[in-house]
Coordinates of C-alpha atoms in Angstrom, one line a residue:
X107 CA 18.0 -14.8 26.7
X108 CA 15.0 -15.9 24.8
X109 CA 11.8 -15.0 26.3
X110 CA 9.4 -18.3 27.0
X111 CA 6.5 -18.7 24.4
X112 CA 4.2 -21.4 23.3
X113 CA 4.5 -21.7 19.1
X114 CA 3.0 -25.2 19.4
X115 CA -0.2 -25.5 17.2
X116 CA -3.7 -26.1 18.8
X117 CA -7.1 -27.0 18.0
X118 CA -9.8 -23.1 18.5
X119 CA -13.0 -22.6 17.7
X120 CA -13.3 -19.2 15.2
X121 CA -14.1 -16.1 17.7
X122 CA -16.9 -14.6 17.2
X123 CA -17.6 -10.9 15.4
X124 CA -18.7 -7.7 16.0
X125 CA -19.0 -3.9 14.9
X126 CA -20.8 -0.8 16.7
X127 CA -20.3 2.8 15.7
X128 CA -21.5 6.0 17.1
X129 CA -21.8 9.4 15.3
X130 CA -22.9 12.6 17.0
X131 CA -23.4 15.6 14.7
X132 CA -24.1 19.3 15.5
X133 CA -24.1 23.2 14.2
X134 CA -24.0 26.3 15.7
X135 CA -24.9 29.8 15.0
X136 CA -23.2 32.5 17.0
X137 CA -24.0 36.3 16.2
X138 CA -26.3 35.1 13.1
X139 CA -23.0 35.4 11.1
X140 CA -20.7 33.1 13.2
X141 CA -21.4 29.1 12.5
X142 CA -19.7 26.3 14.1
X143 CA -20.1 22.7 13.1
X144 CA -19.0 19.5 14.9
X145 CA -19.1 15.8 13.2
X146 CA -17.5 13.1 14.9
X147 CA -17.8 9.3 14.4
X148 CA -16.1 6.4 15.9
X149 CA -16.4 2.6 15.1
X150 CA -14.6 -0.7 16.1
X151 CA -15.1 -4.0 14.3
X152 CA -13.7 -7.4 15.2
X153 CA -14.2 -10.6 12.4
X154 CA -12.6 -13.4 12.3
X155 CA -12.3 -16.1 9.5
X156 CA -11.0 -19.7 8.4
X157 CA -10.1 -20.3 4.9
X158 CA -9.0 -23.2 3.4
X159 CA -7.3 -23.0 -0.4
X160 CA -5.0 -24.8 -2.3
X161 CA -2.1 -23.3 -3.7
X162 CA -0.5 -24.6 -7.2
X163 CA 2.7 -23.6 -8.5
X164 CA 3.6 -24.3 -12.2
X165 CA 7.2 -24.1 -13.9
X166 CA 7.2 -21.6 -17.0
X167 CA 9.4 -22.4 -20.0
X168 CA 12.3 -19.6 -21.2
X169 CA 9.6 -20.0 -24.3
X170 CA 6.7 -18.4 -22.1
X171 CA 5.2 -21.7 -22.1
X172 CA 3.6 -23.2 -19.0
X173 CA 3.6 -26.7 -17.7
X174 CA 0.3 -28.4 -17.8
X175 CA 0.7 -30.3 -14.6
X176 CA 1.6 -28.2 -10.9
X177 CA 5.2 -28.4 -10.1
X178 CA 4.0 -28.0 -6.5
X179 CA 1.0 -28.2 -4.5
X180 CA 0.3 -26.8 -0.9
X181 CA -2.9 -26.6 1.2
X182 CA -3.2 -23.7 3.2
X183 CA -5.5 -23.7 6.3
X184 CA -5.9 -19.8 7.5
X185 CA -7.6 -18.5 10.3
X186 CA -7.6 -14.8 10.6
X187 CA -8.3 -12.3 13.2
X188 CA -8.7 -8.3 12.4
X189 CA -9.9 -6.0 15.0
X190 CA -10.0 -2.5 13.7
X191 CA -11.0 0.8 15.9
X192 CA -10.3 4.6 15.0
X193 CA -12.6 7.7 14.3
X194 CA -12.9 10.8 13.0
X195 CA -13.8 14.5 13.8
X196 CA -14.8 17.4 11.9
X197 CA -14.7 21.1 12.7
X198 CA -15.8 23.4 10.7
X199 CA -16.2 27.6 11.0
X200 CA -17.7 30.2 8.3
X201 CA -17.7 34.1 8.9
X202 CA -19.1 35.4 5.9
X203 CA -16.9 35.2 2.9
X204 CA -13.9 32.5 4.9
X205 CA -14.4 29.4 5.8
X206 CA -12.1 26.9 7.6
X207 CA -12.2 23.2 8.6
X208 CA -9.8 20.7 10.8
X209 CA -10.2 17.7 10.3
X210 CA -8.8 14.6 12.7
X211 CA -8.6 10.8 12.2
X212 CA -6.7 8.3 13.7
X213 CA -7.4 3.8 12.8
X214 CA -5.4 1.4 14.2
X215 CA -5.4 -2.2 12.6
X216 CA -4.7 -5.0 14.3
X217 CA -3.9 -8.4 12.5
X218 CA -3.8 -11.9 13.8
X219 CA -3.3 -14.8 11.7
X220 CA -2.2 -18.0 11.8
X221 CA -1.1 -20.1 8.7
X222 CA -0.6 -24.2 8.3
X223 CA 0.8 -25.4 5.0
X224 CA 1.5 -28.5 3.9
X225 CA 2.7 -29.9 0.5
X226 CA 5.6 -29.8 -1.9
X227 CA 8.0 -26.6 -2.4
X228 CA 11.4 -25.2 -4.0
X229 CA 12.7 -26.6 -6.7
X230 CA 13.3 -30.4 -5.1
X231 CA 10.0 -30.4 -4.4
X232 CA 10.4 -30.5 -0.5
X233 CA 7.5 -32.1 1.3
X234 CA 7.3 -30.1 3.8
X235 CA 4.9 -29.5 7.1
X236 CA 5.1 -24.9 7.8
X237 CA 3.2 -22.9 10.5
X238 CA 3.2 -19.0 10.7
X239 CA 2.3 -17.4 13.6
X240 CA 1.5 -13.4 12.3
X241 CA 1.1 -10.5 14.9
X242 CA 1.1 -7.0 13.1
X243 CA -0.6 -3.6 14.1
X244 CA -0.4 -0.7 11.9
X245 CA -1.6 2.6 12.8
X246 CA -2.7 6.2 10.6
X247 CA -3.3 9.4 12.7
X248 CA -3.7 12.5 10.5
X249 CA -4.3 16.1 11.0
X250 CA -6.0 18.3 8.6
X251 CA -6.1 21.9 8.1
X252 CA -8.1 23.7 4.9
X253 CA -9.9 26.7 4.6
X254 CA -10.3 29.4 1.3
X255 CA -11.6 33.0 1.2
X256 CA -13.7 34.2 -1.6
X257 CA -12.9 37.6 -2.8
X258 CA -13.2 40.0 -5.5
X259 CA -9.9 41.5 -7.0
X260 CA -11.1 43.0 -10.9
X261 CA -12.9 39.4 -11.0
X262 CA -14.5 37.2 -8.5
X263 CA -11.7 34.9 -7.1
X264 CA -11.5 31.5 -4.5
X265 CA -8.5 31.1 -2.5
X266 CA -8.0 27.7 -0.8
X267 CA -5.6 26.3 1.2
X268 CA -4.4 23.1 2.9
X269 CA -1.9 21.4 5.4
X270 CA -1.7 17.9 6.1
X271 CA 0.5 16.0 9.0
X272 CA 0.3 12.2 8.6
X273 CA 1.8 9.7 10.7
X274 CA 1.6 5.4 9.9
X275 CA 4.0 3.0 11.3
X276 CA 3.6 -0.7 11.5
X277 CA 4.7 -2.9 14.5
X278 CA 5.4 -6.4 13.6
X279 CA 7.1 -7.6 17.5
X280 CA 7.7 -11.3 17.1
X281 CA 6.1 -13.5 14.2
X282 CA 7.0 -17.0 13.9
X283 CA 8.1 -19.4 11.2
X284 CA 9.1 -23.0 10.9
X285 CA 8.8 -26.3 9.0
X286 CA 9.1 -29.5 9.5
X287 CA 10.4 -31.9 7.0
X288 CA 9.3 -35.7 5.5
X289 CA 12.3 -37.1 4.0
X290 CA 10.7 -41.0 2.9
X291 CA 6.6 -41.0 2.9
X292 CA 6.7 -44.1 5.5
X293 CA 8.2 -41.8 7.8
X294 CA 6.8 -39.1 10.2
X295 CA 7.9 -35.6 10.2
X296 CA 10.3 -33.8 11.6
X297 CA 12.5 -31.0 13.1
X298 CA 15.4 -31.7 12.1
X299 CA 18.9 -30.4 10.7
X300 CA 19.7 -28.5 8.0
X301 CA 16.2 -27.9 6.3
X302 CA 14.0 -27.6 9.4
X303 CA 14.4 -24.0 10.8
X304 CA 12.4 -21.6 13.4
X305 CA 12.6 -18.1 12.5
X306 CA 11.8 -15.0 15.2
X307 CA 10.9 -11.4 13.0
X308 CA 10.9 -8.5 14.5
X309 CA 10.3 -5.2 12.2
X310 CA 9.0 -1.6 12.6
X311 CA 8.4 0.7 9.7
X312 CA 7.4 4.8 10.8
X313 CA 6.4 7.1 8.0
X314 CA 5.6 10.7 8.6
X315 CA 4.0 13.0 5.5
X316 CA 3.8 16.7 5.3
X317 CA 1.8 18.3 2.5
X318 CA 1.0 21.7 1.6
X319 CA -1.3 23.0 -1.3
X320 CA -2.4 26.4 -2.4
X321 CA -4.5 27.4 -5.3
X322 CA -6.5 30.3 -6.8
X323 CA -9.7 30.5 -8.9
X324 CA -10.4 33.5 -11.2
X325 CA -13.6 33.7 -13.0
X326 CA -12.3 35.3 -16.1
X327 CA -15.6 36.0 -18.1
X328 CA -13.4 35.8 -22.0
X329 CA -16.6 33.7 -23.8
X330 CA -19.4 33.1 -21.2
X331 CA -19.8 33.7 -17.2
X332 CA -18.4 30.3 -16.3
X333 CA -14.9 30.5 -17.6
X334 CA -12.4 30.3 -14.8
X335 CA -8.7 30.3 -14.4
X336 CA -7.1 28.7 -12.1
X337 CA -3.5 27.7 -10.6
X338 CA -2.1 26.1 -7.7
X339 CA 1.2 24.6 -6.0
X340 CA 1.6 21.3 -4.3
X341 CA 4.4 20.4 -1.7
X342 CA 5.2 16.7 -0.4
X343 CA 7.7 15.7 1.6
X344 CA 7.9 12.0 3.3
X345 CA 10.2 10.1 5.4
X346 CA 10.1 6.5 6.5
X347 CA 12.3 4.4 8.9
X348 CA 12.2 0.6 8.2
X349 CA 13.7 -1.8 10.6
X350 CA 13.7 -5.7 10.7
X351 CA 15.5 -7.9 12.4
X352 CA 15.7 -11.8 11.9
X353 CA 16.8 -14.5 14.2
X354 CA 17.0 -17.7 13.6
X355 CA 17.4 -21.5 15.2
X356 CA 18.2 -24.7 14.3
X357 CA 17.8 -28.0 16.3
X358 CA 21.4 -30.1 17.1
X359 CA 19.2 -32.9 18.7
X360 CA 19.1 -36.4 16.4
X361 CA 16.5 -38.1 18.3
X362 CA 13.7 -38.9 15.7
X363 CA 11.4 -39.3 18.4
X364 CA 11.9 -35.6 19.9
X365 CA 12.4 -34.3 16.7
X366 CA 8.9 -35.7 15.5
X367 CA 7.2 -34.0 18.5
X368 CA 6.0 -30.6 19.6
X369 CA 8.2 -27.9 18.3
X370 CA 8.4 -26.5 22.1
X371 CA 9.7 -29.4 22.8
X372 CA 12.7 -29.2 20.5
X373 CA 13.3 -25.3 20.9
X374 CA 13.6 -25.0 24.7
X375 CA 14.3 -21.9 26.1
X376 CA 16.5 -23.1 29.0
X377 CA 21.1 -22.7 28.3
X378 CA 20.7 -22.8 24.7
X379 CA 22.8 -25.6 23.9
X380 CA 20.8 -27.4 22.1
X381 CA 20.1 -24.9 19.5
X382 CA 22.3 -23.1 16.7
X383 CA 21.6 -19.0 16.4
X384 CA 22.1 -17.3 13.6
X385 CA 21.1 -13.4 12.7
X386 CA 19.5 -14.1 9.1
X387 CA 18.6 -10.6 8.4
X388 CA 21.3 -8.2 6.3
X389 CA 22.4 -4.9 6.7
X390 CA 19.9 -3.9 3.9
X391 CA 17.2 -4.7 6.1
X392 CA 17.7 -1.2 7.7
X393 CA 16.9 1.8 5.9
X394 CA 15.6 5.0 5.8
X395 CA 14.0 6.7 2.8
X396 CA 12.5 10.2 2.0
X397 CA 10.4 11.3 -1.1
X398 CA 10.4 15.7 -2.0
X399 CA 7.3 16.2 -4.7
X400 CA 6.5 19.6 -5.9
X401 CA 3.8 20.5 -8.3
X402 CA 2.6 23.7 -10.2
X403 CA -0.5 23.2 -12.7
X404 CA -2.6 26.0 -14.2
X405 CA -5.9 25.1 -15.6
X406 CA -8.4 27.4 -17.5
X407 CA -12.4 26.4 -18.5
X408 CA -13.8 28.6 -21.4
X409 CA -17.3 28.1 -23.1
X410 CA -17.3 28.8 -26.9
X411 CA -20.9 27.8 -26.6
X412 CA -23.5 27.3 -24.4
X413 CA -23.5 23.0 -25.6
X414 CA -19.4 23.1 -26.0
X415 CA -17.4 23.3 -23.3
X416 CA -13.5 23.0 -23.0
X417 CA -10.7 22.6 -20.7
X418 CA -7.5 22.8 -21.1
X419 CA -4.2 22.4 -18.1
X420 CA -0.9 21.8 -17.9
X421 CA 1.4 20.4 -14.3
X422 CA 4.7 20.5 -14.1
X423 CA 6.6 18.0 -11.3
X424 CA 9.7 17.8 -9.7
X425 CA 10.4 14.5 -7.8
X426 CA 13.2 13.4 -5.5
X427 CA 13.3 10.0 -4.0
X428 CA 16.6 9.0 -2.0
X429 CA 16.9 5.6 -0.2
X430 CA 19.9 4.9 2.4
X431 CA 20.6 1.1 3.0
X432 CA 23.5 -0.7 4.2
X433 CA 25.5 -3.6 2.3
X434 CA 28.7 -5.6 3.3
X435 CA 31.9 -4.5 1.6
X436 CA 35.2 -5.7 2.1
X437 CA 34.1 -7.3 5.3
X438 CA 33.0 -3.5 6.5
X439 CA 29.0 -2.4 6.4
X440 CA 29.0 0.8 4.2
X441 CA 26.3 3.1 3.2
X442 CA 24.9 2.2 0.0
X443 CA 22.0 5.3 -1.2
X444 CA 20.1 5.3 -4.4
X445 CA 18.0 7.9 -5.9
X446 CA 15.6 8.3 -8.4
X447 CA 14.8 11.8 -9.5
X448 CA 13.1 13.6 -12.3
X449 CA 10.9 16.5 -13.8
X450 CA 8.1 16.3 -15.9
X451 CA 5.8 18.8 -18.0
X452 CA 1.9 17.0 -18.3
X453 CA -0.6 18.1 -20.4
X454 CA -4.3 18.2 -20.6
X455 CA -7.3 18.7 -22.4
X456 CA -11.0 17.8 -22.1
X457 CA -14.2 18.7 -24.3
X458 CA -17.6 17.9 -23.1
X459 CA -20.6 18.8 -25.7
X460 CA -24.3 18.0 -24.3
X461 CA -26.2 17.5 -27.6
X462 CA -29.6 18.3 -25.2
X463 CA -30.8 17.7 -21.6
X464 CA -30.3 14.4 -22.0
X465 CA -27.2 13.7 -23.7
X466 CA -24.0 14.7 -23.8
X467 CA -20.9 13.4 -24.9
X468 CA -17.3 13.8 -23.4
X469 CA -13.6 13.5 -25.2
X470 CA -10.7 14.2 -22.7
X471 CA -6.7 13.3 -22.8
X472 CA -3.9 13.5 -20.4
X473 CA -0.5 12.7 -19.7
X474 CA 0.5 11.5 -16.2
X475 CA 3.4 9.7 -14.6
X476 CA 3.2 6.7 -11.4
X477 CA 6.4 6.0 -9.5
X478 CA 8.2 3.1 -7.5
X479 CA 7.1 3.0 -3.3
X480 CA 9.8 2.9 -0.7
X481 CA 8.3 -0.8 -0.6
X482 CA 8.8 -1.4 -4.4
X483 CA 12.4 0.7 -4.6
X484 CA 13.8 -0.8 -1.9
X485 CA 16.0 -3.5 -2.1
X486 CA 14.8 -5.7 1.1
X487 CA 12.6 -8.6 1.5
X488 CA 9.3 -9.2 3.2
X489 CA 6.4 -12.0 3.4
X490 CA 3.4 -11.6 1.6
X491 CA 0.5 -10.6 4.4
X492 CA -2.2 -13.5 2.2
X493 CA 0.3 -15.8 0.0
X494 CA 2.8 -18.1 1.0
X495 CA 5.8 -15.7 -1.0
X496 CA 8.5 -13.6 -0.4
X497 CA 8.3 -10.1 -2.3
X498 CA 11.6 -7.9 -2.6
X499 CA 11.8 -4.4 -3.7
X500 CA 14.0 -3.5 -6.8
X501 CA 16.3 -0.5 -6.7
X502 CA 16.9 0.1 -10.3
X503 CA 12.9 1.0 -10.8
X504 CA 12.2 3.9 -12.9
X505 CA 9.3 6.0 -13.0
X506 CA 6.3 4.9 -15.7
X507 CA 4.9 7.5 -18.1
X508 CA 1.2 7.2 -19.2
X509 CA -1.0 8.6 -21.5
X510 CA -4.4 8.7 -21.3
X511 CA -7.1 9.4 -24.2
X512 CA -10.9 8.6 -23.4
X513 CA -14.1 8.9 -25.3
X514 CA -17.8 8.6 -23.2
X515 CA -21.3 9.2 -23.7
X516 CA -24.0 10.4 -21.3
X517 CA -27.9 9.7 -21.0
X518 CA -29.7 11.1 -18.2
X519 CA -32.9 8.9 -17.9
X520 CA -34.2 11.5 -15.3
X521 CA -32.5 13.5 -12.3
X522 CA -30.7 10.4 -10.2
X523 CA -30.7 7.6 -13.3
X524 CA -28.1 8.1 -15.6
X525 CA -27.1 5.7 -18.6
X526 CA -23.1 5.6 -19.4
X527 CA -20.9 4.2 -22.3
X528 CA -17.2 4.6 -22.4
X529 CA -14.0 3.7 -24.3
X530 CA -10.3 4.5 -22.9
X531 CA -7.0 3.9 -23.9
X532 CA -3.9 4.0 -22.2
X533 CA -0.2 3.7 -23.4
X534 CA 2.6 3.1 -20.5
X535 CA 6.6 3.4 -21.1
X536 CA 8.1 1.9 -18.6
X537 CA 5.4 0.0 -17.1
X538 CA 6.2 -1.3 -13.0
X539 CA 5.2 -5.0 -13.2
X540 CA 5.8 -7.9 -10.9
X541 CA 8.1 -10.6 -11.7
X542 CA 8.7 -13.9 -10.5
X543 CA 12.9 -14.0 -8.6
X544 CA 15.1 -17.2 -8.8
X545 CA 15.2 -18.7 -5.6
X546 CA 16.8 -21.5 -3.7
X547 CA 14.4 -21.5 -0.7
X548 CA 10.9 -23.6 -0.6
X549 CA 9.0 -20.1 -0.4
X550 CA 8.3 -18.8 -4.3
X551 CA 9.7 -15.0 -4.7
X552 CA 8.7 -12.2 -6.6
X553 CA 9.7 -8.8 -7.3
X554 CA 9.3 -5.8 -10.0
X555 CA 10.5 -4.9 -12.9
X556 CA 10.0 -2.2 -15.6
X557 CA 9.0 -3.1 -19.1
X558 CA 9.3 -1.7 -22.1
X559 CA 6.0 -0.4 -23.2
X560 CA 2.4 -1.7 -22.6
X561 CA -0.9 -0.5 -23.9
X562 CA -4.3 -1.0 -22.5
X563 CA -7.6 -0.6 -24.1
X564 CA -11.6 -1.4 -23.3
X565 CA -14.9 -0.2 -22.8
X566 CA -17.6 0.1 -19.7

């Protein structure tokens, strides 16, 4: 049975704001060789705004060409509430040559928002009367572990290490959605069958990370006292659990007078019978997804000169990401998995040359890659947190390859003023973009899509 709430709309002033944050700070020095260090903050902050925007929505051409008049226009009142609490704490410990440091922090986000839209949507230009009621808290709590040793081995050498558990879900218990409809402008609007529709969502999404990394730096003295060596490994593994659940309800009464009025007036929460139910969300809806990154990279600095210095790496990447969904086949919900996986050898090389004190000049290039979220690889829907739009994930995403190349000069004035000029240029295969969706619905949709190629050039 449905549980009793008030969706109607109503006239609230904007709460009022606030923030306050205490830090507290402290080292210790046990033995004159022991020292302990403690740094922990904590801060809460409430705002809350109204906005009011107008949203236009223009119909592009199969030639590229845009319409010079809005195919639809909305105006969106939006008065949201974030309240946002969390801290952080430091410990730190250094005998002599080892040093280690745990570091905890935890946030949680709290979101409050209420939406009313009213224009023309979808393709037959619907005028159409929506309200949104949003309720969504997210929370991050992470635990960090680091530390290195510095020893001496033939050469002086750093050791450093690191461990990282992360947890973030996101618990969205019960928004609310519905529209009323104006089918003649001399008439009011109303609730009423088969456009007008009030939609319950109910979604969870839990992600847990692990990461590892180790590396090693060797000064290797081959052209001057500040050439180094240095190589490292890098393990990832994430999970994430997505859930969502959609019901929704539609209105058998054909009184115009009721159906003009209050919606909790229309949807009563007594037998039901009234009201058609319907579960609106799919199979697909469910998933669960899991991302295994590993990463070696060796990296060496040598200094032909004392004004030429030079760098040169190289990382090599093995990724894994595998998505499990559900689809309807044959009448029978079967698992339907997809996985994108690759390996990829990156290079780099960097030059910086300072001319005197004051100037110096820096060339550097680099190869790197950027690859689909769960969100983005997924092939489920959600609502835009800001716009009025659905956005749905696309499961035939590939990873995008870049390449990097950029030039930049360096004047330092004096010892905290510095003067910068810089030119970069970027070349993508593959590039993720978003993309506009065909829909039937009064919401726009958008999704991604790779691309052939892009490049990207300028200067700062």
């Amino acid at each position: 049975m449905l549980q009793k709430r008030d969706v109607n709309t109503h006239t609230t002033s904007v709460p009022y704001g606030g923030e306050v944050q205490v830090e507290y700070g402290k080292e210790y020095t046990i033995a004159d060789e022991h020292k302990l260090s403690v740094l922990a903050t904590y801060g809460y902050k409430g705002e809350s705004s109204l906005r009011t925007y107008t949203s236009y929505d223009y119909l592009v051409s199969r030639d590229g060409l845009l319409s010079p008049e809005p195919d639809n226009v909305s105006t969106n009142d939006l008065l949201r509430t974030t309240i946002q609490h969390g801290g952080i704490v430091n410990l730190g410990y250094r005998f002599r040559n080892v040093d280690l440091q745990y570091t905890k922090l935890y946030v949680l986000n709290t979101l409050d928002q209420t939406r009313d839209v009213n224009g023309t949507f979808g393709e037959n230009n619907s005028k159409e009367h929506q309200y949104y009621f949003e309720w969504q808290e997210r929370e991050l709590n992470i635990d960090q572990l680091s530390g290195g040793i510095d020893y001496r081995l033939g050469v002086d050498n750093r050791f450093d290490f690191g461990a990282e558990y992360a947890r973030a879900s996101e618990y969205v218990p019960n928004d609310v959605y519905y529209n009323y409809k104006q089918y003649f402008s001399t008439q009011p609007y109303v609730f009423a069958r088969p456009d007008s529709m009030l939609t319950y969502s109910y979604r969870t999404t839990d992600d847990a990370l692990y990461n590892i990394y180790l590396k090693n730096r060797a000064m290797v003295p081959m052209l001057s006292e500040d050439d180094y060596l240095e190589a490292g490994y890098v393990t990832e593994h994430k999970e994430r659990e997505g859930r969502r659940v959609d019901l929704q309800m539609q209105s058998r009464i054909n009184d115009d007078a009721v159906s003009a009025g209050p919606i909790n007036g229309i949807i009563n929460y007594g037998d039901g019978s009234d009201l058609d139910f319907s579960l609106t969300s799919l199979p697909r809806d469910q998933y669960n997804a899991e991302l295994d990154r590993n990463a070696y990279y060796v990296k060496g600095l040598v200094k032909p000169t004392d004004a030429l210095e030079v760098t040169l790496g190289a990382r090599y990447v093995d990724l894994r990401q595998k998505v499990e969904q559900y689809k309807v086949q044959s009448n029978v919900v079967v698992l339907d998995p997809n996985t994108l996986t690759f390996n990829k050898l990156l290079p780099s090389i960097g030059m910086t040359y300072r001319m005197d004190k004051s100037n110096q000049f820096r060339l550097a290039y680099s190869e790197t890659f950027v690859y689909p979220d769960f969100r983005e690889f997924v092939n489920a829907e959600f609502i835009h947190p800001i716009y009025l739009a659905k956005v749905s994930g696309n499961p035939d995403l590939i990873e995008t390859d870049i390449q990097n190349l950029d030039a930049r000069y360096e004047y330092y004035m004096n010892e905290t003023d510095v003067l910068t000029a810089a030119v970069f240029y970027k070349h993508m295969d593959n590039p993720i973009e978003d993309t506009r969706a065909f829909t039937t619905g009064t919401l726009p949709r958008f999704s991604f899509d790779n691309s052939k190629a892009a490049d990207l050039a300028g200067f700062e």
